[in-house]
Amino acid sequence: MTDVPLADTFQFDAQGFIVLRGVLDADRCARYRVELDRLFEQTYDDAWLQQEGIKGQTTVQLTQGQRRLNGLPLWTDMFDEVISFAPVVERLREWMKQPQLVNTWAIDKTQGTPWGGWHRGLTPDDYNVRHGKVRTRMLNCVYLLTDNGPDDGCLALVPGAHKSEIDLDLADYRGRELPGTMRVTGKAGDVVMFSETLLHTGTAKTTDGHRTNLYINYIEATYNPAMRELLAGNQGNVNHYVFPPEVRSRFDDTQRELTQWMEWQRTAPA
């Protein structure tokens, strides 16, 4: 295990995010895009999930020009290696207490995709620093498979807002920038790691071509988002959190360690 540079921890704490440059090579990005093109064209019935008493749509046309696919390891083993990619996992373990994989998805945008809505996965109460140790209860990792320029529908966020307790009415800012907004740009192969307590959204895509990213989201072991979703009546969101045993059986040791919570989680009553 390589020590995470102190400068990276300082930057992550100050801004709520960090960009790792050139993590994936061009060949791997190309292979991932080809696999996603194949997966986006399929029809999914979520048979295992329905057995568990949960129904939901896997492939979702969220907005004009945008495609999203959830629960990637349910449909392919191509992206298993991303779950335990060393440069990312080193930082997960530095900034989280026992990180666990909770959600995976891919989003492909084309010209005309509008702005998303500003949101955060958790509140600033779920981020803290004690004695120089950073702890965020949820951390999202965005693997850029294509270049993300400022007009390509890139990620937008407000640096430092992961600690902000000032509540703006986010509905007033739908389709436009919050004060202090930064557009996070990068090249194919870069990875953006950000705390889910950070306010963020996707910007509109006004350029030609595709903008394709992978999203690999981790929680702290003591946090149970599946229960949160069930209590809120959002059962469909649980579809992509828990993998059946045959998926986890193909994982390597690190991947199984990062999905250990699934050994005890059930999505329907016994």
Short mmCIF file of C-alpha atoms in Angstrom, two decimals:
data_model
loop_
_atom_site.label_atom_id
_atom_site.label_comp_id
_atom_site.label_asym_id
_atom_site.label_seq_id
_atom_site.Cartn_x
_atom_site.Cartn_y
_atom_site.Cartn_z
CA MET A 1 0.00 0.00 0.00
CA THR A 2 1.41 3.39 -1.07
CA ASP A 3 1.15 6.29 1.34
CA VAL A 4 -1.27 8.96 0.14
CA PRO A 5 0.56 12.29 -0.25
CA LEU A 6 -0.32 14.72 2.52
CA ALA A 7 -0.90 17.35 -0.16
CA ASP A 8 -3.71 15.20 -1.62
CA THR A 9 -5.41 14.94 1.78
CA PHE A 10 -5.03 18.70 2.31
CA GLN A 11 -6.59 19.42 -1.09
CA PHE A 12 -9.43 16.94 -0.61
CA ASP A 13 -10.27 18.42 2.79
CA ALA A 14 -10.07 22.02 1.58
CA GLN A 15 -12.10 21.52 -1.61
CA GLY A 16 -14.13 18.36 -1.04
CA PHE A 17 -12.73 16.77 -4.19
CA ILE A 18 -9.54 15.92 -6.05
CA VAL A 19 -8.72 14.97 -9.65
CA LEU A 20 -6.27 12.13 -10.31
CA ARG A 21 -4.77 12.60 -13.77
CA GLY A 22 -4.08 9.80 -16.25
CA VAL A 23 -5.26 6.91 -14.07
CA LEU A 24 -6.64 4.87 -17.00
CA ASP A 25 -4.80 4.43 -20.29
CA ALA A 26 -6.40 5.12 -23.68
CA ASP A 27 -6.84 1.43 -24.53
CA ARG A 28 -8.77 0.71 -21.34
CA CYS A 29 -11.01 3.75 -21.84
CA ALA A 30 -11.78 2.56 -25.38
CA ARG A 31 -12.61 -1.00 -24.21
CA TYR A 32 -14.90 0.35 -21.52
CA ARG A 33 -16.75 2.56 -24.02
CA VAL A 34 -17.29 -0.37 -26.39
CA GLU A 35 -18.71 -2.48 -23.55
CA LEU A 36 -21.03 0.31 -22.45
CA ASP A 37 -22.29 0.78 -26.00
CA ARG A 38 -23.23 -2.92 -25.98
CA LEU A 39 -24.90 -2.72 -22.57
CA PHE A 40 -26.88 0.42 -23.38
CA GLU A 41 -28.57 -1.40 -26.26
CA GLN A 42 -29.82 -4.33 -24.15
CA THR A 43 -33.12 -4.88 -22.35
CA TYR A 44 -33.02 -5.77 -18.65
CA ASP A 45 -35.60 -7.54 -16.53
CA ASP A 46 -33.74 -7.63 -13.19
CA ALA A 47 -34.76 -11.28 -12.66
CA TRP A 48 -32.72 -11.80 -9.50
CA LEU A 49 -33.93 -8.52 -8.04
CA GLN A 50 -37.55 -9.42 -8.70
CA GLN A 51 -36.98 -12.74 -6.91
CA GLU A 52 -36.01 -10.65 -3.89
CA GLY A 53 -39.30 -8.77 -4.11
CA ILE A 54 -37.82 -5.61 -5.62
CA LYS A 55 -38.85 -4.27 -9.00
CA GLY A 56 -37.28 -1.43 -10.92
CA GLN A 57 -35.98 -0.27 -14.25
CA THR A 58 -32.28 -0.78 -14.82
CA THR A 59 -31.79 1.23 -17.97
CA VAL A 60 -33.22 4.71 -17.55
CA GLN A 61 -33.54 7.48 -20.13
CA LEU A 62 -33.24 10.22 -17.54
CA THR A 63 -33.37 13.29 -19.77
CA GLN A 64 -33.13 14.20 -23.41
CA GLY A 65 -29.78 13.10 -24.80
CA GLN A 66 -28.71 11.12 -21.73
CA ARG A 67 -28.54 7.38 -21.00
CA ARG A 68 -27.82 5.83 -17.61
CA LEU A 69 -27.14 2.21 -16.66
CA ASN A 70 -27.14 1.16 -12.99
CA GLY A 71 -25.65 -1.85 -11.20
CA LEU A 72 -22.77 -2.46 -13.61
CA PRO A 73 -21.40 -5.70 -12.06
CA LEU A 74 -24.85 -7.27 -12.46
CA TRP A 75 -24.47 -7.13 -16.25
CA THR A 76 -20.74 -7.49 -16.98
CA ASP A 77 -17.43 -8.32 -15.32
CA MET A 78 -15.62 -5.71 -17.44
CA PHE A 79 -15.67 -3.07 -14.72
CA ASP A 80 -14.89 -5.28 -11.71
CA GLU A 81 -11.28 -4.10 -11.79
CA VAL A 82 -12.40 -0.50 -11.34
CA ILE A 83 -13.93 -1.36 -7.94
CA SER A 84 -10.48 -2.04 -6.51
CA PHE A 85 -8.28 0.22 -8.64
CA ALA A 86 -5.23 0.80 -6.43
CA PRO A 87 -4.68 4.60 -6.68
CA VAL A 88 -8.33 5.17 -5.82
CA VAL A 89 -8.63 2.55 -3.08
CA GLU A 90 -5.53 3.94 -1.34
CA ARG A 91 -7.29 7.28 -0.99
CA LEU A 92 -10.62 5.70 -0.04
CA ARG A 93 -8.92 3.98 2.88
CA GLU A 94 -7.20 7.21 3.86
CA TRP A 95 -10.38 9.33 3.84
CA MET A 96 -13.04 6.82 4.91
CA LYS A 97 -13.50 4.37 7.76
CA GLN A 98 -13.78 0.95 6.11
CA PRO A 99 -15.07 1.94 2.64
CA GLN A 100 -17.72 -0.27 1.08
CA LEU A 101 -19.05 -0.21 -2.48
CA VAL A 102 -22.67 0.93 -2.55
CA ASN A 103 -23.58 1.94 -6.10
CA THR A 104 -22.25 1.79 -9.65
CA TRP A 105 -23.54 3.37 -12.82
CA ALA A 106 -22.56 4.84 -16.18
CA ILE A 107 -23.89 7.96 -17.87
CA ASP A 108 -23.57 8.75 -21.56
CA LYS A 109 -24.49 12.26 -22.73
CA THR A 110 -24.97 13.65 -26.21
CA GLN A 111 -25.65 17.17 -27.46
CA GLY A 112 -28.81 18.61 -25.97
CA THR A 113 -28.58 16.99 -22.54
CA PRO A 114 -29.70 19.73 -20.10
CA TRP A 115 -28.37 20.62 -16.67
CA GLY A 116 -29.10 18.23 -13.83
CA GLY A 117 -30.39 19.32 -10.44
CA TRP A 118 -28.03 20.39 -7.67
CA HIS A 119 -27.84 17.81 -4.89
CA ARG A 120 -25.64 16.10 -2.30
CA GLY A 121 -25.79 12.46 -1.21
CA LEU A 122 -25.32 13.27 2.49
CA THR A 123 -25.27 16.36 4.69
CA PRO A 124 -22.16 18.21 5.90
CA ASP A 125 -22.65 16.50 9.26
CA ASP A 126 -21.36 13.35 7.55
CA TYR A 127 -17.96 14.92 6.88
CA ASN A 128 -15.41 15.70 9.57
CA VAL A 129 -11.72 15.99 10.36
CA ARG A 130 -10.35 14.93 13.74
CA HIS A 131 -6.65 15.10 14.65
CA GLY A 132 -5.72 15.45 10.99
CA LYS A 133 -7.80 12.44 9.88
CA VAL A 134 -10.38 13.03 7.17
CA ARG A 135 -13.64 11.09 7.36
CA THR A 136 -16.43 11.25 4.78
CA ARG A 137 -19.27 8.72 4.99
CA MET A 138 -19.80 8.62 1.23
CA LEU A 139 -17.30 9.19 -1.56
CA ASN A 140 -17.98 9.13 -5.30
CA CYS A 141 -15.36 8.25 -7.90
CA VAL A 142 -15.97 9.40 -11.48
CA TYR A 143 -13.88 7.72 -14.18
CA LEU A 144 -13.77 9.88 -17.31
CA LEU A 145 -13.90 7.61 -20.36
CA THR A 146 -14.01 10.55 -22.78
CA ASP A 147 -12.65 14.08 -22.51
CA ASN A 148 -14.84 16.25 -20.27
CA GLY A 149 -14.56 19.83 -21.45
CA PRO A 150 -16.50 22.78 -19.95
CA ASP A 151 -19.33 22.42 -22.48
CA ASP A 152 -19.34 18.59 -22.64
CA GLY A 153 -21.81 18.07 -19.79
CA CYS A 154 -19.03 17.85 -17.22
CA LEU A 155 -19.39 17.65 -13.45
CA ALA A 156 -20.05 20.95 -11.71
CA LEU A 157 -19.53 21.49 -7.98
CA VAL A 158 -18.91 24.17 -5.39
CA PRO A 159 -15.47 23.71 -3.79
CA GLY A 160 -15.73 23.76 -0.01
CA ALA A 161 -19.51 23.29 0.05
CA HIS A 162 -19.04 19.84 1.61
CA LYS A 163 -18.70 21.69 4.93
CA SER A 164 -21.24 24.46 4.32
CA GLU A 165 -24.30 24.67 6.58
CA ILE A 166 -25.79 27.58 4.62
CA ASP A 167 -28.90 26.29 2.85
CA LEU A 168 -29.78 27.94 -0.44
CA ASP A 169 -33.05 27.05 -2.16
CA LEU A 170 -31.58 24.74 -4.79
CA ALA A 171 -34.76 24.91 -6.86
CA ASP A 172 -33.87 28.55 -7.61
CA TYR A 173 -30.62 27.39 -9.22
CA ARG A 174 -31.91 24.60 -11.43
CA GLY A 175 -30.25 24.93 -14.82
CA ARG A 176 -27.68 27.45 -13.66
CA GLU A 177 -24.61 27.83 -11.51
CA LEU A 178 -24.55 28.19 -7.75
CA PRO A 179 -22.31 30.92 -6.31
CA GLY A 180 -18.71 29.71 -6.54
CA THR A 181 -19.46 26.93 -9.03
CA MET A 182 -16.52 25.18 -10.67
CA ARG A 183 -16.75 23.02 -13.79
CA VAL A 184 -14.47 20.01 -13.34
CA THR A 185 -12.79 19.25 -16.66
CA GLY A 186 -10.38 16.50 -17.59
CA LYS A 187 -9.10 14.09 -20.18
CA ALA A 188 -10.19 10.50 -20.79
CA GLY A 189 -8.48 8.42 -18.10
CA ASP A 190 -8.74 10.99 -15.30
CA VAL A 191 -10.66 10.21 -12.10
CA VAL A 192 -12.57 12.73 -9.97
CA MET A 193 -13.01 11.75 -6.31
CA PHE A 194 -15.46 13.85 -4.31
CA SER A 195 -17.27 13.69 -0.99
CA GLU A 196 -21.00 13.16 -1.42
CA THR A 197 -21.53 15.94 1.14
CA LEU A 198 -20.39 18.29 -1.65
CA LEU A 199 -23.05 20.06 -3.70
CA HIS A 200 -22.77 18.88 -7.31
CA THR A 201 -24.59 18.35 -10.59
CA GLY A 202 -24.00 17.69 -14.27
CA THR A 203 -23.88 20.61 -16.70
CA ALA A 204 -25.57 20.85 -20.09
CA LYS A 205 -23.87 19.28 -23.11
CA THR A 206 -23.74 21.67 -26.03
CA THR A 207 -20.96 20.00 -28.03
CA ASP A 208 -20.97 17.19 -30.59
CA GLY A 209 -20.06 13.59 -29.75
CA HIS A 210 -20.44 11.58 -26.55
CA ARG A 211 -19.43 12.29 -22.97
CA THR A 212 -19.21 8.95 -21.17
CA ASN A 213 -18.30 8.45 -17.49
CA LEU A 214 -18.32 5.64 -14.93
CA TYR A 215 -19.47 6.36 -11.36
CA ILE A 216 -18.28 4.10 -8.52
CA ASN A 217 -19.72 5.16 -5.17
CA TYR A 218 -18.52 4.04 -1.71
CA ILE A 219 -20.02 4.33 1.77
CA GLU A 220 -18.62 3.96 5.25
CA ALA A 221 -19.28 0.47 6.63
CA THR A 222 -21.46 1.80 9.47
CA TYR A 223 -23.80 3.61 7.08
CA ASN A 224 -26.73 1.72 5.53
CA PRO A 225 -28.23 3.57 2.55
CA ALA A 226 -30.38 0.59 1.60
CA MET A 227 -32.35 0.98 4.82
CA ARG A 228 -32.65 4.71 4.18
CA GLU A 229 -34.13 4.07 0.72
CA LEU A 230 -36.51 1.38 1.97
CA LEU A 231 -37.83 3.57 4.78
CA ALA A 232 -38.36 6.38 2.27
CA GLY A 233 -40.30 4.05 -0.02
CA ASN A 234 -37.66 4.17 -2.77
CA GLN A 235 -37.32 0.41 -3.21
CA GLY A 236 -36.16 0.73 -6.79
CA ASN A 237 -32.96 2.40 -5.60
CA VAL A 238 -32.00 -0.75 -3.70
CA ASN A 239 -31.89 -2.74 -6.95
CA HIS A 240 -28.34 -1.83 -7.70
CA TYR A 241 -26.83 -1.83 -4.22
CA VAL A 242 -26.69 -5.57 -3.52
CA PHE A 243 -25.15 -8.18 -5.85
CA PRO A 244 -26.18 -11.85 -5.90
CA PRO A 245 -23.63 -14.39 -4.62
CA GLU A 246 -22.52 -15.44 -8.12
CA VAL A 247 -21.32 -11.91 -8.81
CA ARG A 248 -19.31 -11.58 -5.62
CA SER A 249 -17.84 -15.07 -6.11
CA ARG A 250 -15.88 -13.85 -9.14
CA PHE A 251 -14.41 -10.87 -7.21
CA ASP A 252 -10.81 -10.82 -6.03
CA ASP A 253 -9.95 -10.43 -2.34
CA THR A 254 -9.98 -6.63 -2.38
CA GLN A 255 -13.29 -6.46 -4.24
CA ARG A 256 -14.89 -8.88 -1.78
CA GLU A 257 -13.53 -6.83 1.12
CA LEU A 258 -15.02 -3.68 -0.41
CA THR A 259 -18.45 -5.37 -0.74
CA GLN A 260 -18.44 -7.19 2.59
CA TRP A 261 -21.63 -5.48 3.80
CA MET A 262 -23.58 -7.38 1.13
CA GLU A 263 -23.00 -10.63 3.01
CA TRP A 264 -25.50 -9.49 5.66
CA GLN A 265 -27.85 -7.31 3.64
CA ARG A 266 -31.22 -8.55 2.41
CA THR A 267 -33.48 -6.52 0.15
CA ALA A 268 -36.68 -8.32 1.17
CA PRO A 269 -38.00 -9.90 4.39
CA ALA A 270 -36.86 -13.48 5.10
#
